[in-house]
mmCIF file of C-alpha atoms in Angstrom:
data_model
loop_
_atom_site.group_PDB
_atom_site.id
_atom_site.type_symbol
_atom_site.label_atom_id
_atom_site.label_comp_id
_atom_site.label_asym_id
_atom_site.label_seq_id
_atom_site.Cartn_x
_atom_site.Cartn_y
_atom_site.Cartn_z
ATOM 1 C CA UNK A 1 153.762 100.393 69.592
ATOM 2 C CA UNK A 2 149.847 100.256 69.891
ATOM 3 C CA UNK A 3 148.238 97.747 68.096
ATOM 4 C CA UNK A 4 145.575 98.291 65.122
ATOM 5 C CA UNK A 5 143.145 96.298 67.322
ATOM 6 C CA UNK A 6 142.667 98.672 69.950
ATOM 7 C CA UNK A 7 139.597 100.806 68.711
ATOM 8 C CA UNK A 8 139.512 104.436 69.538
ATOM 9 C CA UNK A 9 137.221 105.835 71.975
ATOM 10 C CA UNK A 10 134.365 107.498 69.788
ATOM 11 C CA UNK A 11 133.441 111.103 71.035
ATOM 12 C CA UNK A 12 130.590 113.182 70.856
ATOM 13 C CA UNK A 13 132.363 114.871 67.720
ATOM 14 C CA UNK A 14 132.248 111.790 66.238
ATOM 15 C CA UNK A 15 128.409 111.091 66.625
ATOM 16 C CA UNK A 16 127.768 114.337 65.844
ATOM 17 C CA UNK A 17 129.726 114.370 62.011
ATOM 18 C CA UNK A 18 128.026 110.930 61.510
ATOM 19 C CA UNK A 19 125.233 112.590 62.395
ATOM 20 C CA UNK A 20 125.121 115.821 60.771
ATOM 21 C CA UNK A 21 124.638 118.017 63.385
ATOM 22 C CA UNK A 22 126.333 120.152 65.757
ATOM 23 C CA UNK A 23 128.372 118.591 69.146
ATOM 24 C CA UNK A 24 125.626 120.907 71.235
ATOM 25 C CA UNK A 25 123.086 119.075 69.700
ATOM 26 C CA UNK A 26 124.099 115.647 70.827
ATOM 27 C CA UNK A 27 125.384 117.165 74.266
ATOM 28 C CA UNK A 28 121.464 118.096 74.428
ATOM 29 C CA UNK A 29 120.843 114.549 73.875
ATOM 30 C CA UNK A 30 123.102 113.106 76.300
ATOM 31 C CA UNK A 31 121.835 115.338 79.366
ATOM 32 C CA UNK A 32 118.379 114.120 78.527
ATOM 33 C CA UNK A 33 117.243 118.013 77.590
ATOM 34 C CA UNK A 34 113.680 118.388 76.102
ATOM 35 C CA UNK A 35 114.669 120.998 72.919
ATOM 36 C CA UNK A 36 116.133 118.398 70.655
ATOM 37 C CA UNK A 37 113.372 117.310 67.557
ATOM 38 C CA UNK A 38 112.087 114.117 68.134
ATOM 39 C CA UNK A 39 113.408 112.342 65.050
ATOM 40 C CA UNK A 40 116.983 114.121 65.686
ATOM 41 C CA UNK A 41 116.989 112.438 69.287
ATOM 42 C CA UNK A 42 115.986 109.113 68.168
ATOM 43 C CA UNK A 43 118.894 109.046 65.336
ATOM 44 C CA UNK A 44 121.723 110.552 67.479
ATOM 45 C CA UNK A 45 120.543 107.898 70.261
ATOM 46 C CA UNK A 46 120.652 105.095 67.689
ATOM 47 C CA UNK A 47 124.056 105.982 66.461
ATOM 48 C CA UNK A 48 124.986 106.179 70.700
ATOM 49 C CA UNK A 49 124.287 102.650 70.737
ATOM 50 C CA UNK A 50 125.255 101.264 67.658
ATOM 51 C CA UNK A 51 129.300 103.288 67.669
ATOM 52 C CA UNK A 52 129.726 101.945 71.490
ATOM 53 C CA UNK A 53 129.388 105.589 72.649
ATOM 54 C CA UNK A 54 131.170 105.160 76.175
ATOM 55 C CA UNK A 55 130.592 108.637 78.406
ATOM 56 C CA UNK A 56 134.215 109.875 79.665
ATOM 57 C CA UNK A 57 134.028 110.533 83.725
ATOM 58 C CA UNK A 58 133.888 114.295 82.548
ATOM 59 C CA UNK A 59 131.098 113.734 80.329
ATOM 60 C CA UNK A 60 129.198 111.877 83.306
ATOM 61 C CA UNK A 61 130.201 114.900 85.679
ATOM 62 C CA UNK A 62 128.943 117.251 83.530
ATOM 63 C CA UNK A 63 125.501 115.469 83.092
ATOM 64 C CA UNK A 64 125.169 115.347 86.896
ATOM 65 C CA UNK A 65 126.182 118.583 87.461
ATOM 66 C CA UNK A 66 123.251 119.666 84.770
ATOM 67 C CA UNK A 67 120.497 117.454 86.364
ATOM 68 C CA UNK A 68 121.401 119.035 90.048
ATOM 69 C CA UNK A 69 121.478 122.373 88.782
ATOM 70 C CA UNK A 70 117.848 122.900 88.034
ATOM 71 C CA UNK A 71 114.675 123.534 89.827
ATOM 72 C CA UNK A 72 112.454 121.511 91.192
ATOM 73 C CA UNK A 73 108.412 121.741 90.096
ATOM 74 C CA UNK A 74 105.337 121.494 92.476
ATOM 75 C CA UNK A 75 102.405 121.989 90.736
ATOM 76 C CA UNK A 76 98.852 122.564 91.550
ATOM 77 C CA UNK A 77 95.053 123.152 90.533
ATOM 78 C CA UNK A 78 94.581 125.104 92.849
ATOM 79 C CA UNK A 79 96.947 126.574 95.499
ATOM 80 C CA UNK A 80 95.085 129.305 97.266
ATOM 81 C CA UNK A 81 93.867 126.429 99.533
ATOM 82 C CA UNK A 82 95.328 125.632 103.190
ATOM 83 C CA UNK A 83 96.172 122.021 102.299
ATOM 84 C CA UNK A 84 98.389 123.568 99.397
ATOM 85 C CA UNK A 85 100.113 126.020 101.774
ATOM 86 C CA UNK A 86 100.844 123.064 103.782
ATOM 87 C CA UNK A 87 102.135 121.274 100.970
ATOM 88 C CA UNK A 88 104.240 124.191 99.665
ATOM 89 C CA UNK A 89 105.460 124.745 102.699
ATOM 90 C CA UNK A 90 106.911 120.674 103.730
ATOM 91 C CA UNK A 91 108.533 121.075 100.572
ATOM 92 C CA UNK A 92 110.179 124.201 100.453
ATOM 93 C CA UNK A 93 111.343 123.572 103.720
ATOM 94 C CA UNK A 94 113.091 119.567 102.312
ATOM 95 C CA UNK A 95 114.446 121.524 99.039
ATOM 96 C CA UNK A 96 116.241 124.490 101.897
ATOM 97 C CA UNK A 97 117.900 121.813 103.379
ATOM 98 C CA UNK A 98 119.067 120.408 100.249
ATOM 99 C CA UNK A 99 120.033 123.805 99.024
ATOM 100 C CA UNK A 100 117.485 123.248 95.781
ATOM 101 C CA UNK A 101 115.398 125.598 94.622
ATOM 102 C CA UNK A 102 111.400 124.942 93.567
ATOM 103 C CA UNK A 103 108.558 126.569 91.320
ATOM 104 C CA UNK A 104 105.569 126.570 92.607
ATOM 105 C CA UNK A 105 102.969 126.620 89.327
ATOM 106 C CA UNK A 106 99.280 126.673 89.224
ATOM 107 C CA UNK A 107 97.216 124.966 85.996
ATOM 108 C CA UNK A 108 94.926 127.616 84.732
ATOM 109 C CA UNK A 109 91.394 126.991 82.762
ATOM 110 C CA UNK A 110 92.811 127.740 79.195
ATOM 111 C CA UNK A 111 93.118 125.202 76.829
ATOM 112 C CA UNK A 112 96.916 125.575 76.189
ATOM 113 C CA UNK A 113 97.438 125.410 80.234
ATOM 114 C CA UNK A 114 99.310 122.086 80.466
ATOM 115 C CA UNK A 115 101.138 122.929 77.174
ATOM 116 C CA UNK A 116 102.236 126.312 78.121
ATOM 117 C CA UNK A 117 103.616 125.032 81.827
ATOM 118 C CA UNK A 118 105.535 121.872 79.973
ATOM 119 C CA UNK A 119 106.641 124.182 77.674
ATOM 120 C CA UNK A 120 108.346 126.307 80.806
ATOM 121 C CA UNK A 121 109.478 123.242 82.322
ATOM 122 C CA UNK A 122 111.580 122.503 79.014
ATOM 123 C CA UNK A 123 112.885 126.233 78.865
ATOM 124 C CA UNK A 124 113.957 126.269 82.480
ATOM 125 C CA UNK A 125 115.628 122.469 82.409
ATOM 126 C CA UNK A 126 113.737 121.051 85.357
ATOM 127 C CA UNK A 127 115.184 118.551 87.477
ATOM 128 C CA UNK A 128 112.152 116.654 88.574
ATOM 129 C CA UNK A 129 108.368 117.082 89.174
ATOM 130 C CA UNK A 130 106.237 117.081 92.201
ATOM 131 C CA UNK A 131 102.562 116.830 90.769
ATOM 132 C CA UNK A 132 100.122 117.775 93.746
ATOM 133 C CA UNK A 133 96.004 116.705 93.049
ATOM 134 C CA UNK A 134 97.158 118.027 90.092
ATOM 135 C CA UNK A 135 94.856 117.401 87.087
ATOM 136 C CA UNK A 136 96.685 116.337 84.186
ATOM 137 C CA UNK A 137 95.035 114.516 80.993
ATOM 138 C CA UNK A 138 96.927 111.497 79.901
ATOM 139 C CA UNK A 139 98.549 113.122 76.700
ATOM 140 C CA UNK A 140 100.174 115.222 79.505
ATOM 141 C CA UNK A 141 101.635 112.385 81.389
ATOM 142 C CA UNK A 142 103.215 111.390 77.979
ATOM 143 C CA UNK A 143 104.191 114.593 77.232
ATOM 144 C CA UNK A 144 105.990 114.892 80.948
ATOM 145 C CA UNK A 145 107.877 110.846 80.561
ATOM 146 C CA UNK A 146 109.216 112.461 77.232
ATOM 147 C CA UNK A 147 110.851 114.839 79.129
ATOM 148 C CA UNK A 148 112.968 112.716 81.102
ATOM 149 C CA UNK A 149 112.196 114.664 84.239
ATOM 150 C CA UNK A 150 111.053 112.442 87.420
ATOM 151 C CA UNK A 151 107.715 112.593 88.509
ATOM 152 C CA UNK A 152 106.112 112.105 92.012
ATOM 153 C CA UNK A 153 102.219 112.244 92.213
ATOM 154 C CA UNK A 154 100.869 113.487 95.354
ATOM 155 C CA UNK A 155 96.947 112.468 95.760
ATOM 156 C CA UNK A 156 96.210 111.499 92.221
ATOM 157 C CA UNK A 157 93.458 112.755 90.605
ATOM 158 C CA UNK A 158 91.959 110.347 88.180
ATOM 159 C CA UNK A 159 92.924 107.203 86.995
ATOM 160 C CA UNK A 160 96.662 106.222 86.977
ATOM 161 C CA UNK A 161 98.801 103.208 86.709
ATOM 162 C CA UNK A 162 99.599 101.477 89.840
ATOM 163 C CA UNK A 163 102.846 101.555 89.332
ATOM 164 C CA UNK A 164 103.378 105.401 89.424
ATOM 165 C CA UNK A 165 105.746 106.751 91.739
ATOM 166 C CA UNK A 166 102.854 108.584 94.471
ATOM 167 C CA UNK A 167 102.784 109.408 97.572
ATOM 168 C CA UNK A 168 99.460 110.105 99.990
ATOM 169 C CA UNK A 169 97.695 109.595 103.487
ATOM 170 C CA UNK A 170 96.144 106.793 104.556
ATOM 171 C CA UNK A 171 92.561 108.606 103.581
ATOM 172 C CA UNK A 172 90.250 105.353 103.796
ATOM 173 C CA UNK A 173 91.466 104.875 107.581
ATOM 174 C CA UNK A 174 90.754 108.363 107.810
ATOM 175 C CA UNK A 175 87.530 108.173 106.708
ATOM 176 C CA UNK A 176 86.829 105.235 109.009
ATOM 177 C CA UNK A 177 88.065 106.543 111.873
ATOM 178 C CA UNK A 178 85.454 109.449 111.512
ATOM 179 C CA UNK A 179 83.044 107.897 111.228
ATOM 180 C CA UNK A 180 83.563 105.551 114.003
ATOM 181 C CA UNK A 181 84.443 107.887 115.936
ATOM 182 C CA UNK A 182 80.982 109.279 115.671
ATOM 183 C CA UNK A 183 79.430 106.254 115.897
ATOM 184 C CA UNK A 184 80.801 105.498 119.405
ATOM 185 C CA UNK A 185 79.362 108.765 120.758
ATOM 186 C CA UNK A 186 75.773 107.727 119.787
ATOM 187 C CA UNK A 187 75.228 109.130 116.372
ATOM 188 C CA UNK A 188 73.809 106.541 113.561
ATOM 189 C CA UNK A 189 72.114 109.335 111.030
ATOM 190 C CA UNK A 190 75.394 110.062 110.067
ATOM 191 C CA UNK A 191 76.131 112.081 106.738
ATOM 192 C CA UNK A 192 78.611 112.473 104.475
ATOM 193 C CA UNK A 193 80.527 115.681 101.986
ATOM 194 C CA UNK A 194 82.815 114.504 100.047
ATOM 195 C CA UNK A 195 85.274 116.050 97.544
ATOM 196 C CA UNK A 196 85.666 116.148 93.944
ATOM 197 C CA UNK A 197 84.590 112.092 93.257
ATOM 198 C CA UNK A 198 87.441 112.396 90.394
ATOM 199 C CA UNK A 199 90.004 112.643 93.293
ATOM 200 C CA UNK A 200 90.989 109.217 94.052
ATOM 201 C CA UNK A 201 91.384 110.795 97.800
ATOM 202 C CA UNK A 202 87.872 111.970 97.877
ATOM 203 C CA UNK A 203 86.608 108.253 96.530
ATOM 204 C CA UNK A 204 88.626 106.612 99.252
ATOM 205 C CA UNK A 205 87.856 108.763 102.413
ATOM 206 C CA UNK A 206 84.215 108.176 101.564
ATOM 207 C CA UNK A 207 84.632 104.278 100.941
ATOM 208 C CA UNK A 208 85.798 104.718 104.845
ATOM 209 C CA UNK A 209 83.022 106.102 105.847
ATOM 210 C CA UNK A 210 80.448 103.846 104.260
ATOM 211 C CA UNK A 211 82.701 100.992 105.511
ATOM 212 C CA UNK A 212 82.405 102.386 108.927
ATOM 213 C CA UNK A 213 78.638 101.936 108.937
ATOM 214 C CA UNK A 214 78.400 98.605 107.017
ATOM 215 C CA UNK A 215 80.935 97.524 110.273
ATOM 216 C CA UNK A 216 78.162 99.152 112.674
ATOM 217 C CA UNK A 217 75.551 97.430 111.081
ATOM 218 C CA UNK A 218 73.702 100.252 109.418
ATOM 219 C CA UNK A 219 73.593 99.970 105.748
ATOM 220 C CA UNK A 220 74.264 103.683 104.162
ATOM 221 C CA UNK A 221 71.902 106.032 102.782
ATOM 222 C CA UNK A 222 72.741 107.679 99.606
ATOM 223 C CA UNK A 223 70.182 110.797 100.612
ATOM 224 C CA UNK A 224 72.738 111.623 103.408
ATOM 225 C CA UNK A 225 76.082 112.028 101.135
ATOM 226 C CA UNK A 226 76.361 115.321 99.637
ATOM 227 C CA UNK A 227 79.243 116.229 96.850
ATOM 228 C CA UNK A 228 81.309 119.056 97.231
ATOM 229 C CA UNK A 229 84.776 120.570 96.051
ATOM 230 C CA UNK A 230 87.088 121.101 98.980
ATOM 231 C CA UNK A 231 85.702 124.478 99.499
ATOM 232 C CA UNK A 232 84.221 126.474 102.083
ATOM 233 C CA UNK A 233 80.883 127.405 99.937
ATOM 234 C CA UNK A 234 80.317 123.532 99.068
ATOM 235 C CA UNK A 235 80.447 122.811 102.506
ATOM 236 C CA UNK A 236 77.805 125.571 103.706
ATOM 237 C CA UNK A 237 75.951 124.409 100.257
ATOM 238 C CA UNK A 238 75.852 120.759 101.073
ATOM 239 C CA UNK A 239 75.293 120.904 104.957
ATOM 240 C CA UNK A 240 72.205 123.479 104.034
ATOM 241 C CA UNK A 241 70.563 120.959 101.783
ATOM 242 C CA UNK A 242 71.109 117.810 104.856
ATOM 243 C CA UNK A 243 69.804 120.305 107.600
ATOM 244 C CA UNK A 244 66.563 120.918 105.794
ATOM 245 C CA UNK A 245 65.975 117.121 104.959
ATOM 246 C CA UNK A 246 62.446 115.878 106.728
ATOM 247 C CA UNK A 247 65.004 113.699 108.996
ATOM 248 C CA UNK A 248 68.008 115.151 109.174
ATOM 249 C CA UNK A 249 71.767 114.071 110.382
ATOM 250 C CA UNK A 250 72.781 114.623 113.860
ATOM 251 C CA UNK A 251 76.311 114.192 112.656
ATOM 252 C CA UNK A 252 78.100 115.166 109.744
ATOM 253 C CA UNK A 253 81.658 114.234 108.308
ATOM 254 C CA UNK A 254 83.596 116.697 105.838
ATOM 255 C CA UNK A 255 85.919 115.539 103.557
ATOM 256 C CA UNK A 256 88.333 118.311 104.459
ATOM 257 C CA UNK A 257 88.431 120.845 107.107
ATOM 258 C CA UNK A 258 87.778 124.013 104.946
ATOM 259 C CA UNK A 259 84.580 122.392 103.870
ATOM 260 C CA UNK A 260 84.036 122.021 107.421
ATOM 261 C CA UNK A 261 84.167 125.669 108.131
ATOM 262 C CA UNK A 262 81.495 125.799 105.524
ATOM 263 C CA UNK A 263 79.318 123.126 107.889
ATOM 264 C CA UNK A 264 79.824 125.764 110.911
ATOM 265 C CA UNK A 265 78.244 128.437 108.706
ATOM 266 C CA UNK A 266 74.616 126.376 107.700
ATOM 267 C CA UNK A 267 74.504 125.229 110.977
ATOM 268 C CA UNK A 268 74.686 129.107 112.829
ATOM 269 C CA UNK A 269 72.656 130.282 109.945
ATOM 270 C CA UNK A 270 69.647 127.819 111.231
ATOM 271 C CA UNK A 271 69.945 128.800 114.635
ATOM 272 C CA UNK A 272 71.666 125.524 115.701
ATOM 273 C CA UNK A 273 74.800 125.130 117.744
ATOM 274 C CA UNK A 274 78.147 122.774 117.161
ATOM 275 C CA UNK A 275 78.682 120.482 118.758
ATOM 276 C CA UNK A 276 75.033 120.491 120.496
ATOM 277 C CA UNK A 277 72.466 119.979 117.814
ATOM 278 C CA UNK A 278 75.066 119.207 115.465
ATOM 279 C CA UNK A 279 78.657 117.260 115.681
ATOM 280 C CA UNK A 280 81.127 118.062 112.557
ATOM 281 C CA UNK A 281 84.328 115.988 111.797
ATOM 282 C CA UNK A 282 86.642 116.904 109.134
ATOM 283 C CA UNK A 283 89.652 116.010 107.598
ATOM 284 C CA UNK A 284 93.305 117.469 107.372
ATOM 285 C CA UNK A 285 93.956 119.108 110.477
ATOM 286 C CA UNK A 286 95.244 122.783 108.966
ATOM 287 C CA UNK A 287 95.317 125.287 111.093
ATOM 288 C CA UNK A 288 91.806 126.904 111.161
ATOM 289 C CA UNK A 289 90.900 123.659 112.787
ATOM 290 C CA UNK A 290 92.071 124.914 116.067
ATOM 291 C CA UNK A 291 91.364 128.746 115.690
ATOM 292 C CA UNK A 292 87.248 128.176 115.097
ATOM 293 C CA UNK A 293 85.071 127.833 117.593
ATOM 294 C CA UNK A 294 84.677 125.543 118.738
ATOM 295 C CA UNK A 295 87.776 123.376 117.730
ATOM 296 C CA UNK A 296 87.254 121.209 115.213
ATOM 297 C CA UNK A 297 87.213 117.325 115.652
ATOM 298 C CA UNK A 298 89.140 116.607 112.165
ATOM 299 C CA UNK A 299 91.821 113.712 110.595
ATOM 300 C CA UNK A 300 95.068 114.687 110.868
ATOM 301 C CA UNK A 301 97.242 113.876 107.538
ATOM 302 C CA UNK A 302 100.749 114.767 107.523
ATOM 303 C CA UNK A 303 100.423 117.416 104.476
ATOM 304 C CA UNK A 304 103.780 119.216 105.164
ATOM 305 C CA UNK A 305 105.541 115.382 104.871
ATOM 306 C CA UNK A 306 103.922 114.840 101.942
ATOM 307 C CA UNK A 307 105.558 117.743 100.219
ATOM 308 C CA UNK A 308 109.018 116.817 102.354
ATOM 309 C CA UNK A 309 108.978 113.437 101.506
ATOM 310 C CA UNK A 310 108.059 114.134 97.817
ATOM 311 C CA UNK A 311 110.892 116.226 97.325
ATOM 312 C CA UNK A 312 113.592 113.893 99.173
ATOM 313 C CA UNK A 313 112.480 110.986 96.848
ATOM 314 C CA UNK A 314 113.012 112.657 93.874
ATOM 315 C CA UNK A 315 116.808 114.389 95.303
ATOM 316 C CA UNK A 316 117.527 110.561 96.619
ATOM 317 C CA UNK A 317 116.401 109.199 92.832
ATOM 318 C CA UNK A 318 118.812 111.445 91.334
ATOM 319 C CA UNK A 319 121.928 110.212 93.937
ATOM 320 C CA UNK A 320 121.021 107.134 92.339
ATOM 321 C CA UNK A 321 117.965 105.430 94.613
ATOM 322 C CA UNK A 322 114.860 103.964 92.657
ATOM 323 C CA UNK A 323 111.621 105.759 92.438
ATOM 324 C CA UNK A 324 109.081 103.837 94.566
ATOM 325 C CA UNK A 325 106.994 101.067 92.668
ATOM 326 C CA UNK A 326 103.394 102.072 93.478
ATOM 327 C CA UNK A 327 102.432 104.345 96.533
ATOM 328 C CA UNK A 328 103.774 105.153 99.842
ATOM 329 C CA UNK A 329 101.308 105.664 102.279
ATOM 330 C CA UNK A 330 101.560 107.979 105.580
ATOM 331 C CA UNK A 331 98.982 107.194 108.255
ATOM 332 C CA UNK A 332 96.636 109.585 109.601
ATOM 333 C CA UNK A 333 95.160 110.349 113.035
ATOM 334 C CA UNK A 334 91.734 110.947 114.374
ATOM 335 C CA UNK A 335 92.437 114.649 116.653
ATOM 336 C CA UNK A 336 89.183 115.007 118.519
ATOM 337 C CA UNK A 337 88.485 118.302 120.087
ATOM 338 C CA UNK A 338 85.379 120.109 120.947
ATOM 339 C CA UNK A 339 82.861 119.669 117.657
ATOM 340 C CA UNK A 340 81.755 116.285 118.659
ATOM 341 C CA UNK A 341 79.295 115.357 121.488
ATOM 342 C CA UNK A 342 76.816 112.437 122.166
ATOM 343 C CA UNK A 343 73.742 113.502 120.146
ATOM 344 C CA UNK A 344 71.144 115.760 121.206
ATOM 345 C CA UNK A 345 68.042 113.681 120.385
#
């Protein structure tokens, strides 16, 4: 005979009558899905807690199973670029190995642009989040943690807790090790196009640079940093506008490689020559680096690990692994080829 003591395991059915609403409803709730009104979620969860809801081991299977059965999201501003071919391509290649499948989506200029895409990543039940430089306004970050989807943050953009899960290079060594780099050939006008200054990668690869010089003993000169996007028109732009200063650089250090490209272009179009009148180091090391001419001296940042090692966090977080407290930093290394030379004059 059992005795009247021994409580009965409360089920899902259970929470649900107490509840007033369906068993699907509080399944939703249980496997952490998104489509569930907030004030429904926060009763069901209450009543969880307060009946000693205990998950049977079929229960726990089945929310496993629905976690490793979705997709996992890499998303961009802007992925026409070679650093985000790079980046799509590390982690494609991690999520093949692991038999996952990803989305690759890119933020458009609307104002419903975050809302639409979080709105998708509800609908297709998303089992974590890579967010590369992606721009995304606070509100959105809230909006995402609601979710209950993992998030790793590749290169934030803007400002964001310390704490956040990210993952990047080591871009202030970068940025030194440009710079001195040039330095030790000779060089001391030395100048400076940076990215986007609301990339915290762009703020730190130039803090390298100026730390460089203030190491070499020549304070820097605010008339010889120019501030570009990451693209190949800021770089011909910006390397235009130092070329025609009264006392122009004999050296000058891109941010990234396809805004080196852009340096190339000024310096043909004023009848100079690379790395003769002019020495160019970038940063990134795609693979236009080695197909101009000539070669380019550039930083070499592990983009395709990045985008691996983004995508194996979040697949080892969901075998049970924490989320790294704060970032992970890769190194980077200074690949000199043929755009750098002694200077001219």
């Amino acid at each position: 005979m059992v005795s009247d003591s021994v409580e009965r395991r409360v089920t899902v059915a259970d929470i649900a009558a107490a509840a007033g609403v369906s068993r699907a409803t509080v399944s939703k709730v249980l496997n952490g899905r998104a489509d569930v009104a907030p004030a429904t979620r926060a009763q069901i969860e209450t009543m969880l807690v307060e009946r000693g809801y205990v998950p049977t081991k079929r229960t726990k299977r089945a929310v496993a199973a629905g976690r490793r059965g979705g997709l996992i999201e890499m998303l961009f501003n802007d992925a026409s670029t070679p650093w985000a071919a790079e980046m799509i391509r590390g982690g494609e290649a991690a999520a093949r190995a692991a038999r996952v499948g990803i989305v690759v989506s890119v933020l458009d200029s609307g104002p419903r642009r975050a809302q639409q895409w979080l709105e998708d990543v509800s609908d297709r039940g998303s089992r974590g989040i890579v967010l590369a430089l992606s721009e995304l306004s606070p509100a959105d970050h809230k909006r995402i943690a609601q979710l209950g989807v993992p998030v790793i943050l590749v290169d934030p953009v803007g400002d964001v807790d310390s704490d956040d899960p990210s993952i990047g290079a080591g871009n202030w060594g970068g940025g030194l090790a440009a710079t001195r780099h040039l330095l030790e050939l000779g060089h001391r006008r030395i100048a400076a196009i940076t990215g986007p200054m609301r990339f915290l990668c762009s703020q730190a690869r130039l803090a390298g640079y100026r730390a460089a010089l203030e190491r070499a003993g020549i304070p820097p000169d605010d008339g010889l940093v120019e501030h570009g996007d990451f693209h190949y028109s800021s770089g011909l732009k910006s390397a235009l506008t130092l070329l025609d200063l009264p006392d122009p650089p004999t050296a000058i250090f891109a941010a990234n490689d396809e805004q080196a490209t852009g340096v190339y272009a000024a310096i043909q179009q004023r009848g100079l020559s690379v790395p003769h009148d002019m020495s160019v180091v970038g940063f990134d090391d795609v693979p236009v680096a080695q197909w101009i001419s000539p070669p380019l001296t550039t930083v070499r940042q592990p983009i395709a690990e990045l985008g691996a090692l983004a995508i194996r966090t979040l697949l080892a977080h969901e075998e049970g692994a924490d989320l790294p407290q704060g970032r992970v930093e890769l190194s980077t290394k200074l690949i000199v080829r043929a755009s750098t030379a002694p200077p001219a004059r």
